[in-house]
């Protein structure tokens, strides 16, 4: 791989990681935020849910804007909003103010979620796009490994408000890298004819593309299963199993290692077996693993080591699902890459937020409702893969050129 290829992957990965960094880093602080601001569990979880919603639906607007004015300008605007929301969150006097500033921060993060995928499509298709996407995922996935560990140390030494000052600093660094290390990939001549009208037409077209929607939904329910874990894991592992915030962060990071490690095989496996077959095998493995975990815990087995082992295996399979479905979904939509990426991201986060909301209703402080939610999402993802990709014969088609 050329140095330029790696540099682009690093910059795009860091831009994509800003939003997740603002999630993962403050997860260990959720119980202490509730105590400090005198807020209940549901209200504290709302500060997480509102961030997901604004980060998801903000992409609907920022994606088409990036088709009209280029990729870099909306990224600058998003980073500015993110920094404003981060400063406000750090100074929030009540849970209501925290929720409001988290909404603003999520809007800013939406640019970093939607636009890097469009940039990948601007530059590459097929297996080359899969390689770049997997490298982007490598940098992006540093967040769930380092962010909880860093966050727990910051919280223990400086309090939860320092987390938001830290993520604001990360946004400043991302702005510098954007200015110095990434060129515009949507030249002016390609923006001719792009408008909100063409964006609406593009959304109508994409909403009628069953293949696009199917691939997006496969990944969407896979991501939703992780969102269910995000919203409940700190309460379960810290309050139910008695882990300290630091140990919880290590536990959380182990699952991210599985996700990252497997995602790096995306390019190699797609060249050998084809993108569709990789998706099919990965979704099948993920659903099977989660069903086994649910069956064990439903019989009354409440053991952290069992849950940890099977989640590790399951999230390894999930690491192959996300980059491959993203490349396949964007493959035929290069002319409206920003719009397609925006709709993809919005649907991912809408599905994830819905799953988080439903899981929150059934939350009882024990792991079973969380595991049930993860399993249901995995099974739905498997069913969608079967419909979208067809049976094994179709999923085993030759690799894309």
mmCIF file of N, CA and C in Angstrom, residues 307-360:
data_model
loop_
_atom_site.group_PDB
_atom_site.id
_atom_site.type_symbol
_atom_site.label_atom_id
_atom_site.label_comp_id
_atom_site.label_asym_id
_atom_site.label_seq_id
_atom_site.Cartn_x
_atom_site.Cartn_y
_atom_site.Cartn_z
ATOM 1 N N UNK A 307 -20.469 -14.735 28.857
ATOM 2 C CA UNK A 307 -20.925 -13.626 28.030
ATOM 3 C C UNK A 307 -19.757 -12.971 27.303
ATOM 4 N N UNK A 308 -18.641 -12.794 28.001
ATOM 5 C CA UNK A 308 -17.480 -12.148 27.393
ATOM 6 C C UNK A 308 -16.939 -12.959 26.221
ATOM 7 N N UNK A 309 -16.839 -14.287 26.384
ATOM 8 C CA UNK A 309 -16.278 -15.131 25.330
ATOM 9 C C UNK A 309 -17.138 -15.111 24.074
ATOM 10 N N UNK A 310 -18.447 -15.234 24.248
ATOM 11 C CA UNK A 310 -19.326 -15.299 23.077
ATOM 12 C C UNK A 310 -19.503 -13.931 22.425
ATOM 13 N N UNK A 311 -19.496 -12.860 23.205
ATOM 14 C CA UNK A 311 -19.526 -11.532 22.600
ATOM 15 C C UNK A 311 -18.256 -11.278 21.791
ATOM 16 N N UNK A 312 -17.130 -11.741 22.283
ATOM 17 C CA UNK A 312 -15.863 -11.593 21.561
ATOM 18 C C UNK A 312 -15.943 -12.265 20.192
ATOM 19 N N UNK A 313 -16.456 -13.496 20.149
ATOM 20 C CA UNK A 313 -16.595 -14.220 18.881
ATOM 21 C C UNK A 313 -17.596 -13.510 17.975
ATOM 22 N N UNK A 314 -18.737 -13.125 18.555
ATOM 23 C CA UNK A 314 -19.781 -12.489 17.762
ATOM 24 C C UNK A 314 -19.342 -11.188 17.135
ATOM 25 N N UNK A 315 -18.670 -10.336 17.915
ATOM 26 C CA UNK A 315 -18.245 -9.053 17.366
ATOM 27 C C UNK A 315 -17.100 -9.207 16.378
ATOM 28 N N UNK A 316 -16.394 -10.321 16.434
ATOM 29 C CA UNK A 316 -15.426 -10.617 15.385
ATOM 30 C C UNK A 316 -16.115 -10.799 14.041
ATOM 31 N N UNK A 317 -17.200 -11.581 14.037
ATOM 32 C CA UNK A 317 -17.979 -11.746 12.805
ATOM 33 C C UNK A 317 -18.551 -10.404 12.343
ATOM 34 N N UNK A 318 -19.040 -9.590 13.291
ATOM 35 C CA UNK A 318 -19.628 -8.304 12.927
ATOM 36 C C UNK A 318 -18.604 -7.388 12.261
ATOM 37 N N UNK A 319 -17.326 -7.544 12.627
ATOM 38 C CA UNK A 319 -16.278 -6.743 12.012
ATOM 39 C C UNK A 319 -16.129 -6.962 10.522
ATOM 40 N N UNK A 320 -16.609 -8.095 10.023
ATOM 41 C CA UNK A 320 -16.596 -8.349 8.580
ATOM 42 C C UNK A 320 -17.849 -7.821 7.889
ATOM 43 N N UNK A 321 -18.911 -7.630 8.641
ATOM 44 C CA UNK A 321 -20.200 -7.246 8.044
ATOM 45 C C UNK A 321 -20.216 -5.776 7.655
ATOM 46 N N UNK A 322 -19.745 -4.906 8.536
ATOM 47 C CA UNK A 322 -19.937 -3.459 8.340
ATOM 48 C C UNK A 322 -19.194 -2.926 7.105
ATOM 49 N N UNK A 323 -17.878 -3.167 6.954
ATOM 50 C CA UNK A 323 -17.200 -2.595 5.769
ATOM 51 C C UNK A 323 -17.668 -3.197 4.454
ATOM 52 N N UNK A 324 -17.971 -4.500 4.433
ATOM 53 C CA UNK A 324 -18.368 -5.135 3.175
ATOM 54 C C UNK A 324 -19.736 -4.660 2.702
ATOM 55 N N UNK A 325 -20.698 -4.554 3.599
ATOM 56 C CA UNK A 325 -22.020 -4.081 3.188
ATOM 57 C C UNK A 325 -21.968 -2.620 2.757
ATOM 58 N N UNK A 326 -21.117 -1.824 3.394
ATOM 59 C CA UNK A 326 -20.993 -0.411 3.006
ATOM 60 C C UNK A 326 -20.466 -0.279 1.584
ATOM 61 N N UNK A 327 -19.443 -1.055 1.252
ATOM 62 C CA UNK A 327 -18.876 -1.008 -0.104
ATOM 63 C C UNK A 327 -19.899 -1.482 -1.128
ATOM 64 N N UNK A 328 -20.579 -2.570 -0.847
ATOM 65 C CA UNK A 328 -21.575 -3.099 -1.786
ATOM 66 C C UNK A 328 -22.721 -2.121 -1.993
ATOM 67 N N UNK A 329 -23.183 -1.488 -0.921
ATOM 68 C CA UNK A 329 -24.303 -0.561 -1.038
ATOM 69 C C UNK A 329 -23.938 0.679 -1.845
ATOM 70 N N UNK A 330 -22.695 1.147 -1.738
ATOM 71 C CA UNK A 330 -22.267 2.368 -2.426
ATOM 72 C C UNK A 330 -21.796 2.108 -3.852
ATOM 73 N N UNK A 331 -21.601 0.855 -4.217
ATOM 74 C CA UNK A 331 -20.943 0.478 -5.467
ATOM 75 C C UNK A 331 -21.535 1.162 -6.695
ATOM 76 N N UNK A 332 -22.853 1.191 -6.799
ATOM 77 C CA UNK A 332 -23.503 1.689 -8.011
ATOM 78 C C UNK A 332 -23.973 3.135 -7.903
ATOM 79 N N UNK A 333 -23.526 3.851 -6.874
ATOM 80 C CA UNK A 333 -24.081 5.186 -6.636
ATOM 81 C C UNK A 333 -22.991 6.240 -6.506
ATOM 82 N N UNK A 334 -21.970 6.173 -7.357
ATOM 83 C CA UNK A 334 -20.862 7.120 -7.291
ATOM 84 C C UNK A 334 -21.266 8.555 -7.545
ATOM 85 N N UNK A 335 -22.249 8.797 -8.423
ATOM 86 C CA UNK A 335 -22.627 10.162 -8.759
ATOM 87 C C UNK A 335 -23.340 10.862 -7.617
ATOM 88 N N UNK A 336 -23.943 10.106 -6.727
ATOM 89 C CA UNK A 336 -24.626 10.683 -5.566
ATOM 90 C C UNK A 336 -24.057 10.049 -4.293
ATOM 91 N N UNK A 337 -22.734 9.921 -4.259
ATOM 92 C CA UNK A 337 -22.102 9.211 -3.141
ATOM 93 C C UNK A 337 -22.414 9.860 -1.797
ATOM 94 N N UNK A 338 -22.405 11.200 -1.737
ATOM 95 C CA UNK A 338 -22.709 11.876 -0.483
ATOM 96 C C UNK A 338 -24.124 11.610 -0.023
ATOM 97 N N UNK A 339 -25.067 11.666 -0.958
ATOM 98 C CA UNK A 339 -26.469 11.409 -0.633
ATOM 99 C C UNK A 339 -26.662 9.963 -0.201
ATOM 100 N N UNK A 340 -26.050 9.028 -0.925
ATOM 101 C CA UNK A 340 -26.174 7.609 -0.581
ATOM 102 C C UNK A 340 -25.557 7.318 0.780
ATOM 103 N N UNK A 341 -24.386 7.898 1.046
ATOM 104 C CA UNK A 341 -23.739 7.695 2.332
ATOM 105 C C UNK A 341 -24.576 8.290 3.459
ATOM 106 N N UNK A 342 -25.190 9.452 3.203
ATOM 107 C CA UNK A 342 -26.022 10.088 4.220
ATOM 108 C C UNK A 342 -27.232 9.230 4.563
ATOM 109 N N UNK A 343 -27.917 8.727 3.533
ATOM 110 C CA UNK A 343 -29.081 7.884 3.793
ATOM 111 C C UNK A 343 -28.667 6.610 4.517
ATOM 112 N N UNK A 344 -27.548 6.040 4.104
ATOM 113 C CA UNK A 344 -27.040 4.848 4.780
ATOM 114 C C UNK A 344 -26.804 5.126 6.267
ATOM 115 N N UNK A 345 -26.090 6.210 6.563
ATOM 116 C CA UNK A 345 -25.789 6.529 7.949
ATOM 117 C C UNK A 345 -27.030 6.829 8.765
ATOM 118 N N UNK A 346 -27.971 7.566 8.162
ATOM 119 C CA UNK A 346 -29.199 7.900 8.881
ATOM 120 C C UNK A 346 -29.999 6.646 9.206
ATOM 121 N N UNK A 347 -30.129 5.749 8.237
ATOM 122 C CA UNK A 347 -30.860 4.513 8.485
ATOM 123 C C UNK A 347 -30.158 3.653 9.531
ATOM 124 N N UNK A 348 -28.820 3.602 9.464
ATOM 125 C CA UNK A 348 -28.067 2.856 10.486
ATOM 126 C C UNK A 348 -28.389 3.380 11.878
ATOM 127 N N UNK A 349 -28.330 4.699 12.035
ATOM 128 C CA UNK A 349 -28.526 5.269 13.360
ATOM 129 C C UNK A 349 -29.991 5.253 13.771
ATOM 130 N N UNK A 350 -30.907 5.375 12.815
ATOM 131 C CA UNK A 350 -32.332 5.284 13.157
ATOM 132 C C UNK A 350 -32.664 3.891 13.681
ATOM 133 N N UNK A 351 -32.155 2.871 13.004
ATOM 134 C CA UNK A 351 -32.373 1.499 13.462
ATOM 135 C C UNK A 351 -31.722 1.301 14.829
ATOM 136 N N UNK A 352 -30.500 1.816 14.984
ATOM 137 C CA UNK A 352 -29.799 1.681 16.251
ATOM 138 C C UNK A 352 -30.503 2.394 17.389
ATOM 139 N N UNK A 353 -30.975 3.620 17.130
ATOM 140 C CA UNK A 353 -31.667 4.380 18.174
ATOM 141 C C UNK A 353 -32.965 3.689 18.566
ATOM 142 N N UNK A 354 -33.693 3.152 17.575
ATOM 143 C CA UNK A 354 -34.921 2.414 17.877
ATOM 144 C C UNK A 354 -34.629 1.209 18.757
ATOM 145 N N UNK A 355 -33.575 0.483 18.404
ATOM 146 C CA UNK A 355 -33.208 -0.693 19.201
ATOM 147 C C UNK A 355 -32.816 -0.293 20.617
ATOM 148 N N UNK A 356 -32.070 0.813 20.753
ATOM 149 C CA UNK A 356 -31.689 1.291 22.081
ATOM 150 C C UNK A 356 -32.911 1.669 22.901
ATOM 151 N N UNK A 357 -33.861 2.353 22.265
ATOM 152 C CA UNK A 357 -35.071 2.760 22.974
ATOM 153 C C UNK A 357 -35.884 1.573 23.462
ATOM 154 N N UNK A 358 -36.045 0.578 22.590
ATOM 155 C CA UNK A 358 -36.795 -0.616 22.978
ATOM 156 C C UNK A 358 -36.066 -1.367 24.091
ATOM 157 N N UNK A 359 -34.753 -1.504 23.948
ATOM 158 C CA UNK A 359 -33.965 -2.200 24.975
ATOM 159 C C UNK A 359 -34.064 -1.486 26.314
ATOM 160 N N UNK A 360 -34.114 -0.141 26.281
ATOM 161 C CA UNK A 360 -34.223 0.618 27.523
ATOM 162 C C UNK A 360 -35.515 0.342 28.262
#
